[in-house]
Every structure is written in structure tokens, then in C-alpha cells.
mmCIF file of C-alpha atoms in Angstrom:
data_model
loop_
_atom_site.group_PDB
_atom_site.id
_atom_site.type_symbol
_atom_site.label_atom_id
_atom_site.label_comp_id
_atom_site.label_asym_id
_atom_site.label_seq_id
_atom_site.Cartn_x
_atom_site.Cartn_y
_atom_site.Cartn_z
ATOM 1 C CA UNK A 1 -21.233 46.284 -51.021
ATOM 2 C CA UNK A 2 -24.270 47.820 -49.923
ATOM 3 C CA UNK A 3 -25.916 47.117 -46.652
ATOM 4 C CA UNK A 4 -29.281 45.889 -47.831
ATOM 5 C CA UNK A 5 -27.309 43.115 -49.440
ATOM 6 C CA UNK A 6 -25.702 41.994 -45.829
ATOM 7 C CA UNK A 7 -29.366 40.008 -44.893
ATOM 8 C CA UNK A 8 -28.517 37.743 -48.087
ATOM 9 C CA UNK A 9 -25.469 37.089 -47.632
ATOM 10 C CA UNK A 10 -26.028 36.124 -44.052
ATOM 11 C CA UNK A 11 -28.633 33.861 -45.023
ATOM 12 C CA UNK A 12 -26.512 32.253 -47.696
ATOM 13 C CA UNK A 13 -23.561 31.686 -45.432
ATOM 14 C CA UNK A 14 -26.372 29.843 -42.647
ATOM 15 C CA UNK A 15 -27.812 27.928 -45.312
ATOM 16 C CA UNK A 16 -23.685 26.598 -46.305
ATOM 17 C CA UNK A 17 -22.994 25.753 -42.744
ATOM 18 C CA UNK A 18 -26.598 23.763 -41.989
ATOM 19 C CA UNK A 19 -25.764 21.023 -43.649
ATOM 20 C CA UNK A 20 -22.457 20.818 -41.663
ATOM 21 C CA UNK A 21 -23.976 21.081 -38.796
ATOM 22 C CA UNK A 22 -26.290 18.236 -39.322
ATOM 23 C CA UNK A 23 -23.759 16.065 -40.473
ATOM 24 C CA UNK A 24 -21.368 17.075 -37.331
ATOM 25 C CA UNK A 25 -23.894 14.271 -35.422
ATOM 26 C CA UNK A 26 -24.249 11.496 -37.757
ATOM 27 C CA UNK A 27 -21.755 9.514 -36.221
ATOM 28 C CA UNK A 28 -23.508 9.250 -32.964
ATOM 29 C CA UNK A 29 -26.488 8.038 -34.222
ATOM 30 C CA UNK A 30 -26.547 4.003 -32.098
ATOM 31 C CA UNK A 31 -24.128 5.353 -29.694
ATOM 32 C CA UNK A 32 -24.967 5.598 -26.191
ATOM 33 C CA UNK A 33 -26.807 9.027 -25.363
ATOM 34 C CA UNK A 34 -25.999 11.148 -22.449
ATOM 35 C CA UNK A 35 -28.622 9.692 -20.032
ATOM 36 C CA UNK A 36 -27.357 6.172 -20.927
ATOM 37 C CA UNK A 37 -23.917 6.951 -20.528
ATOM 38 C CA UNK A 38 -24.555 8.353 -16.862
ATOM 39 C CA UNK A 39 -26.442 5.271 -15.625
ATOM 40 C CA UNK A 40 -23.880 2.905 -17.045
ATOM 41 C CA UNK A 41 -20.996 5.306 -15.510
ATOM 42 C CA UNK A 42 -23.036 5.626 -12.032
ATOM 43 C CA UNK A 43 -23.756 1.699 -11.665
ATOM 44 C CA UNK A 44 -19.989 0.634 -12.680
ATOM 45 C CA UNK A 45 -18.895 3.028 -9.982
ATOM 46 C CA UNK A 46 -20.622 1.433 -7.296
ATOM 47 C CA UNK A 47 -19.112 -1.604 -7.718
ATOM 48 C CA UNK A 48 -15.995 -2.850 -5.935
ATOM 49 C CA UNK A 49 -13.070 -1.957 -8.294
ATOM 50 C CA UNK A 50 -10.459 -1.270 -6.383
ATOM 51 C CA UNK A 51 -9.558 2.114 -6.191
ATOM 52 C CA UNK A 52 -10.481 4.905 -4.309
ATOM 53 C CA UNK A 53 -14.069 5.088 -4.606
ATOM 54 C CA UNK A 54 -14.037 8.397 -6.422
ATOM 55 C CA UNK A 55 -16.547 9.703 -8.529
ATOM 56 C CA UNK A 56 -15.907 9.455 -12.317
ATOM 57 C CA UNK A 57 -15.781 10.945 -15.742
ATOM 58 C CA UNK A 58 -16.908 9.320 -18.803
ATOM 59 C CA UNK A 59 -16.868 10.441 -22.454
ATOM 60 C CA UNK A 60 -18.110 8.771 -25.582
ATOM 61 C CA UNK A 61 -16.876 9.469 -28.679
ATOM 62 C CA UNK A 62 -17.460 8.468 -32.579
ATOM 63 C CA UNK A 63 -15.266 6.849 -35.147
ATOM 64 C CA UNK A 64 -14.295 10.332 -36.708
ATOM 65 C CA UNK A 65 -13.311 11.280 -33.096
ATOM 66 C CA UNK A 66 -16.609 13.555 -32.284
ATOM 67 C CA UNK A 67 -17.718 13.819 -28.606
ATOM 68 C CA UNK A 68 -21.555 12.470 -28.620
ATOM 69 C CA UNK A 69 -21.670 12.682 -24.856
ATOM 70 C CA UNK A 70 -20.360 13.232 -21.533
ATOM 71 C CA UNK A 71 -21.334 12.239 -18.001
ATOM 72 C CA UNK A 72 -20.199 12.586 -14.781
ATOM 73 C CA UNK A 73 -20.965 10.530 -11.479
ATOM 74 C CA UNK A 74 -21.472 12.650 -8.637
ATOM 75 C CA UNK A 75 -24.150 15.406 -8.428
ATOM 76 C CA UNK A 76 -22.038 18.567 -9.132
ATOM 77 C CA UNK A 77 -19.048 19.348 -11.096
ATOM 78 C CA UNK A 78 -17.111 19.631 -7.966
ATOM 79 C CA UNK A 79 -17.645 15.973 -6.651
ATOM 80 C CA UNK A 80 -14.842 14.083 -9.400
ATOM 81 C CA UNK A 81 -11.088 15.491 -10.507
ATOM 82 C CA UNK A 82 -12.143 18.660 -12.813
ATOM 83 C CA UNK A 83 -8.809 17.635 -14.855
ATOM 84 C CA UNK A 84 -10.464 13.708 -15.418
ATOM 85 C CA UNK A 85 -13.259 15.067 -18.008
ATOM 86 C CA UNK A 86 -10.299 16.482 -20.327
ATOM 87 C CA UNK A 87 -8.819 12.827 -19.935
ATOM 88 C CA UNK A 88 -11.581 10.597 -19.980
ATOM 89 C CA UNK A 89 -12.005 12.152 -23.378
ATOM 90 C CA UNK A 90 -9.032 12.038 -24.433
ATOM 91 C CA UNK A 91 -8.604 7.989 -23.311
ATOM 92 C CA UNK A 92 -11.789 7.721 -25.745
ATOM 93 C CA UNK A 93 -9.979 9.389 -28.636
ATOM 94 C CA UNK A 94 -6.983 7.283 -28.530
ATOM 95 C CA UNK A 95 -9.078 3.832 -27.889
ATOM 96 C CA UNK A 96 -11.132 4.793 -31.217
ATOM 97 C CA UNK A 97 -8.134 6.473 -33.128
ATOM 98 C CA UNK A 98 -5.828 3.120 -32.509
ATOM 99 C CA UNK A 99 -8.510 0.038 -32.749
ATOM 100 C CA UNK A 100 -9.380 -0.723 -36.111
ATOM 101 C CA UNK A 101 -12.063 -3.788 -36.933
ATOM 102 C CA UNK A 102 -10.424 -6.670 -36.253
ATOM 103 C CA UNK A 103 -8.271 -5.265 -33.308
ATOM 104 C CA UNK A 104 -9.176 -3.396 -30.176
ATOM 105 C CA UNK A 105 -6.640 -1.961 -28.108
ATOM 106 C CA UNK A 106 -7.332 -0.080 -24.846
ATOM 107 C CA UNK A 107 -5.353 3.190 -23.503
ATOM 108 C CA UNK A 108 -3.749 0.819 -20.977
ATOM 109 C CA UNK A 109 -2.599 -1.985 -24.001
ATOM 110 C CA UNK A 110 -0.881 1.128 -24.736
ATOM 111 C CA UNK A 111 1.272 1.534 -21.463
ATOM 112 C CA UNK A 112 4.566 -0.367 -21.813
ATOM 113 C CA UNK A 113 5.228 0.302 -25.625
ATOM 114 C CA UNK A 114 4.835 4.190 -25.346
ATOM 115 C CA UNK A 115 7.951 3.777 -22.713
ATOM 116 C CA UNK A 116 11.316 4.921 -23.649
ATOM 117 C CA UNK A 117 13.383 1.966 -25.577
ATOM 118 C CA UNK A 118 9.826 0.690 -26.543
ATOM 119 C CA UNK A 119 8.298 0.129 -30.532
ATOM 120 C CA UNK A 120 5.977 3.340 -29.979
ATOM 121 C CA UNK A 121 7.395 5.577 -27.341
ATOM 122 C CA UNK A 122 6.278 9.180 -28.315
ATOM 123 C CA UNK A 123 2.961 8.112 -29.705
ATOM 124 C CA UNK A 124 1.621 9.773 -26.403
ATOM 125 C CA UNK A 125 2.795 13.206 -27.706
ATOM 126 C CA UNK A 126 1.410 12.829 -31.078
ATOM 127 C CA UNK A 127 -2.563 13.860 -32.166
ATOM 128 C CA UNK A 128 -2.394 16.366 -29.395
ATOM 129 C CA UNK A 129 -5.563 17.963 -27.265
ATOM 130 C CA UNK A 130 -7.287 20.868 -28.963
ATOM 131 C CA UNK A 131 -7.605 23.108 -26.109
ATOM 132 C CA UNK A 132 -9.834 25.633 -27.240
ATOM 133 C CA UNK A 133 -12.243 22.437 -27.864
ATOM 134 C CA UNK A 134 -11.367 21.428 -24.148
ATOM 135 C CA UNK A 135 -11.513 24.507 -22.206
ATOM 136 C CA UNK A 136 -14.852 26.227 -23.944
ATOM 137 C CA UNK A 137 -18.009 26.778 -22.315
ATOM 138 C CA UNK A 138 -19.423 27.051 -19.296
ATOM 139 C CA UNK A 139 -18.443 24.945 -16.605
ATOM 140 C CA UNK A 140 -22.060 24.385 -15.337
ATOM 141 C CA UNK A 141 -22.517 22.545 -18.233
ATOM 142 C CA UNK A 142 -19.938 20.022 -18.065
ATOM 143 C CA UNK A 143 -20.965 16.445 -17.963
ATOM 144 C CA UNK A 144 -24.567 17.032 -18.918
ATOM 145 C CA UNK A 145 -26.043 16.961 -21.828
ATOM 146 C CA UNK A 146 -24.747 20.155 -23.230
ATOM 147 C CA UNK A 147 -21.270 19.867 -22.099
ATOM 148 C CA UNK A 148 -19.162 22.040 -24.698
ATOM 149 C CA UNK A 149 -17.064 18.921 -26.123
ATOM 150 C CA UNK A 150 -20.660 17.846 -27.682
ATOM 151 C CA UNK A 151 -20.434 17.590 -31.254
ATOM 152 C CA UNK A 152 -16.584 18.735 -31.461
ATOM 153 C CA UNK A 153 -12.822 16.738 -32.035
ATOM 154 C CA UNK A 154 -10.946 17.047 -28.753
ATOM 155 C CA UNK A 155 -7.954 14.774 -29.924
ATOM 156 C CA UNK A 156 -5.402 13.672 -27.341
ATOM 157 C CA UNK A 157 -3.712 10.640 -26.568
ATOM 158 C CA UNK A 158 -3.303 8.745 -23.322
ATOM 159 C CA UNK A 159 -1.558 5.747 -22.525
ATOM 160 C CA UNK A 160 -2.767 4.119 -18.977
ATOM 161 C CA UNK A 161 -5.858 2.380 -18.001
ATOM 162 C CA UNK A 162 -9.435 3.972 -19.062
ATOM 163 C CA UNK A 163 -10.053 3.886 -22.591
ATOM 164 C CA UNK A 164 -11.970 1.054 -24.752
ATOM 165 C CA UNK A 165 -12.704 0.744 -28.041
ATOM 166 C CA UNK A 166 -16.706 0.282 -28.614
ATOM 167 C CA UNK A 167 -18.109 -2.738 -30.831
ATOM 168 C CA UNK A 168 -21.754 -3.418 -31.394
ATOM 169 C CA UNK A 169 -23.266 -7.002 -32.192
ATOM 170 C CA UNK A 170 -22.081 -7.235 -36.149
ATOM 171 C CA UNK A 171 -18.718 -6.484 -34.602
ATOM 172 C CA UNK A 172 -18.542 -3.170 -35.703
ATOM 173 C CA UNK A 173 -16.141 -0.471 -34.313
ATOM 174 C CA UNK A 174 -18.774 2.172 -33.998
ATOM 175 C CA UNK A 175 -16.606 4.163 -31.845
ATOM 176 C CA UNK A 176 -15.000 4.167 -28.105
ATOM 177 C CA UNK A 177 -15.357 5.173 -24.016
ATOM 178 C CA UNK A 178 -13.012 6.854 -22.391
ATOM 179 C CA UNK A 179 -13.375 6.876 -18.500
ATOM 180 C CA UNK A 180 -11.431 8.725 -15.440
ATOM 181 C CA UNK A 181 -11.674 9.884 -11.832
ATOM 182 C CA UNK A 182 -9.811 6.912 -10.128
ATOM 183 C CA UNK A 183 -6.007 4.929 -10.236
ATOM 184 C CA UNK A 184 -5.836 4.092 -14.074
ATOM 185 C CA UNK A 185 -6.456 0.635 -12.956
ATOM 186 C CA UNK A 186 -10.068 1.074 -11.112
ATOM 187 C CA UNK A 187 -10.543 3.630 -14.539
ATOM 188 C CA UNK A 188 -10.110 0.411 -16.615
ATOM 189 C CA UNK A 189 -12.513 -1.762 -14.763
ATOM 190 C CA UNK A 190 -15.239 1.219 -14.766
ATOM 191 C CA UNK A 191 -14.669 1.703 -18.270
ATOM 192 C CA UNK A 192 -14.974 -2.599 -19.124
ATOM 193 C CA UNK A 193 -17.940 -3.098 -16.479
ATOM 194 C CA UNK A 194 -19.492 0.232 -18.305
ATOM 195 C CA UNK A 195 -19.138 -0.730 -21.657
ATOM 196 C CA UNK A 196 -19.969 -4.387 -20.904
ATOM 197 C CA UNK A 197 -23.247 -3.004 -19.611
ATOM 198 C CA UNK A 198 -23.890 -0.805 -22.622
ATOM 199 C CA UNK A 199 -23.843 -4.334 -25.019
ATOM 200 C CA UNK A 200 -21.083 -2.751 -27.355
ATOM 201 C CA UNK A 201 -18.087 -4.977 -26.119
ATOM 202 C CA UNK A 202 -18.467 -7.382 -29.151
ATOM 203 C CA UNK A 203 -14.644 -7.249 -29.529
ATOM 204 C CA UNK A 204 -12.905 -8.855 -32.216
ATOM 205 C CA UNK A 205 -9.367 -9.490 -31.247
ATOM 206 C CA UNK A 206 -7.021 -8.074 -28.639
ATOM 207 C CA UNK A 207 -3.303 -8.303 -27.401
ATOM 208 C CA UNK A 208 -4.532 -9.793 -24.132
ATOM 209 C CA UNK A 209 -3.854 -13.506 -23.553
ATOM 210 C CA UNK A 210 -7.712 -13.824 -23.826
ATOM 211 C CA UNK A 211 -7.381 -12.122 -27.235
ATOM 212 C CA UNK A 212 -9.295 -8.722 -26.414
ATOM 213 C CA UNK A 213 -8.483 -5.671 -24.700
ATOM 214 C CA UNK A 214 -8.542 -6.228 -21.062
ATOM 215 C CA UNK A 215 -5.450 -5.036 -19.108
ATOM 216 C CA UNK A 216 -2.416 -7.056 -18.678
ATOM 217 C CA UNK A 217 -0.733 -6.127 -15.379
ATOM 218 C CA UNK A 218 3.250 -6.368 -14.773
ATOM 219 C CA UNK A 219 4.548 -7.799 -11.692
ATOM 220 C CA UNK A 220 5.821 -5.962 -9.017
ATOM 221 C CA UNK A 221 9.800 -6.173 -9.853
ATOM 222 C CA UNK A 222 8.863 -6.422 -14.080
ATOM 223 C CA UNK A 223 9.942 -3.740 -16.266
ATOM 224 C CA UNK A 224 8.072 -2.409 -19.180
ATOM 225 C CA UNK A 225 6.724 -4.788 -21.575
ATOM 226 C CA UNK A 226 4.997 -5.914 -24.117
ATOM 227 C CA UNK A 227 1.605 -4.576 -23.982
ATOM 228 C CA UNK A 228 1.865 -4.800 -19.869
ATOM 229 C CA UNK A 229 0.220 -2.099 -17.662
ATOM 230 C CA UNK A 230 1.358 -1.433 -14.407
ATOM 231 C CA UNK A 231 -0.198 -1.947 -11.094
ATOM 232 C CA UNK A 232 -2.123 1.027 -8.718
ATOM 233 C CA UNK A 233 -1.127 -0.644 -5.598
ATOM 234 C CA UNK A 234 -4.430 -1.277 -4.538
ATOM 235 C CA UNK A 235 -6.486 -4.221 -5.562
ATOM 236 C CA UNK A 236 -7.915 -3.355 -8.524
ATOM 237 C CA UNK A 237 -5.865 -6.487 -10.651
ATOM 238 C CA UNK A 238 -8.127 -8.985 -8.065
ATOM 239 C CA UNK A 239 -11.660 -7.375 -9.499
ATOM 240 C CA UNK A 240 -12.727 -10.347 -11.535
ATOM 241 C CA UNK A 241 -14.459 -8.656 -15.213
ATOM 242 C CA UNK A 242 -17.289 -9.888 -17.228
ATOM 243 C CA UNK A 243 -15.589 -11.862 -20.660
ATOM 244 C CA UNK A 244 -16.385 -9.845 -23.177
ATOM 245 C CA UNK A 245 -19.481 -10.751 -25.959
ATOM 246 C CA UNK A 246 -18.471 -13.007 -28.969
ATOM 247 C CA UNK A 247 -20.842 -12.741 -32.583
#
């Protein structure tokens, strides 16, 4: 091959992978964007859900599983658990990768049957976390707008309190949240107050004995069950939630 030939090639191969590209973001299109994501995140946070009071995580991801965006709380990197951005996305993959239309579960519906003796203990090790995706870039950019995960699959699957499915007004799964930075618990009434506040909690059925996905605690003494979560020990089970929307 000669070298005046490289140029065309090169500009064959780019004009391939456009296309890609372009459709890489399609699924994000109605989704919350980053700044939207923040503001939800920051005002959840400030409420009373409690936990710790920590700063949080949130990531937002597609029905294919892309990352469209992720936001953090506090005003640096530094100011939530580095390790929660990893996890809030991953609590958004497994919300979207195990809700389907008519049934939502959240990461902590998930809790009790992921236990040993129970119906889907070692789904938690399946779809595992690319971590190439979830290590790359810059660490200045994470939780802005041009955090690395952007546009990428970051897999994973978690199984305690964080992660909701999202459904818009037609009842559409149009993807999920994932949040973390706080006890599971306070994660799960970030993520619900968030999502509540970003109008795509339109959710069609649930294992909860309100029929959606809100967490069902265990009591104190109670072993794994059902679709039971356990609780943080603080008081995040007294934090009364908005019901979710109904078509």
C-alpha cells in the first residue's frame, strides 16, 4: 500500500464510525441532561433522609444501558465517596437491565433474593462492570458534563438501595437512575425524591405492597425475604416518600 493512499483510507474509516457515533446518543434523547440531573440530585440531598448527610453520586442511564449523564453533589470530586460514582452507575444499569414495561424493580427489590438459599442469588455477579469504561479519563472530569462514562456501557449489577427504573407519562421505560454516597437506605430515598422530581416515576407495577418499587424494609430480628431490604440503622425507613405518578 502506498502512503498517498493512507489519507483515504483514514477518511473512509471516519466516515464508517460517524454514524456510530451519532447513534451512540439516541437513547438519551428525553432523558434528563447533566444540568438537570445535578439540581434534582442537589435538592433531594438536602432533604431529611436519614442518613449521613453525605454528598451524592447520581448517574442516568438509557434502555440499551448507555451513560447520558453524571452528577455529583458537592463542589469538587473530593467532597462524596470517589468509589459511589462507579456504583451509582452501576445501581442504574441493573434498575434498567431488570425492569421491563409493566414491572419496575429497584436495586434494593433486589436485596433478599440475591441472598444465598434465595430464587436469584448470584445474579449480583452476573453482567459484570467494564472497568476500562469505569476507570478512563480524567478525574477532573467526573460528574460533569464530560465525565468519561458519557456515551459508553458500564454494566454492573448491585443489589441494595439506590437504583430506579425511569418511566415517563405514556408509561414508558425510557431508562433508569442510579444514586450513591449515603447508607443504601438514604441512597433509595435520594434516588425516589430525585426521580419523583424529574416527572419520570410513572411506574407501572412493582413488588411493593403499594405495587411499585419503593423499598420494603425487614424487621430487626427478620431474615432474608421476599423482595425485603434491610435496615441502615438510622432513620431513613421513617422518611415519608412522595406516591409515585399514575397515567
Amino acid at each position: 500500500m502506498t502512503l498517498t493512499k493512507l489519507p483515504v483510507l483514514a477518511l473512509l474509516c471516519s466516515s464508517l464510525l460517524l454514524p456510530l457515533a451519532a447513534h451512540a446518543g439516541d437513547g438519551c434523547d428525553g432523558l434528563p441532561n447533566w444540568q438537570q440531573l445535578k439540581q434534582a440530585l442537589a435538592n433531594a440531598r438536602k432533604d431529611a433522609n436519614g442518613g449521613f448527610n453525605l454528598d451524592m453520586w447520581g448517574t442516568v442511564v438509557a434502555t440499551d444501558g448507555t451513560v447520558c449523564a453524571v452528577a455529583h453533589t458537592g463542589a469538587k470530586v473530593g467532597d462524596q465517596w470517589l468509589g459511589s460514582r462507579v456504583i451509582s452507575a452501576q445501581k442504574a444499569n441493573t434498575a434498567n437491565a431488570f425492569s421491563l414495561p409493566g414491572l419496575a424493580l429497584s436495586t434494593a427489590n433486589l436485596y433478599s433474593p440475591t441472598q444465598p438459599g434465595g430464587s436469584l442469588f448470584g445474579l449480583q455477579f452476573s453482567n459484570p462492570v467494564d472497568t476500562q469504561v469505569a476507570y478512563a479519563g480524567s478525574a477532573a472530569d467526573f460528574g460533569t458534563a464530560k465525565d468519561p462514562l458519557v456515551g459508553a456501557r458500564i454494566g454492573g449489577v448491585n443489589v441494595f438501595g439506590g437504583g430506579l427504573a425511569l418511566y415517563d407519562a405514556k408509561g414508558t421505560r425510557v431508562g433508569a437512575l442510579g444514586v450513591s454516597g449515603d447508607s443504601s437506605c438514604a441512597d433509595h430515598n435520594i434516588a425516589w425524591k430525585a426521580r419523583h422530581a424529574l416527572a419520570l416515576d410513572y411506574v407501572p407495577a412493582g413488588v411493593s405492597p403499594a405495587k411499585d418499587d419503593n423499598i420494603v424494609y425487614l424487621d430487626k430480628t427478620e431474615q432474608a425475604n421476599g423482595f425485603k431490604h434491610p435496615l441502615c440503622g438510622g432513620t431513613e425507613d421513617k422518611v415519608t416518600l412522595p406516591p409515585v405518578r399514575k397515567q
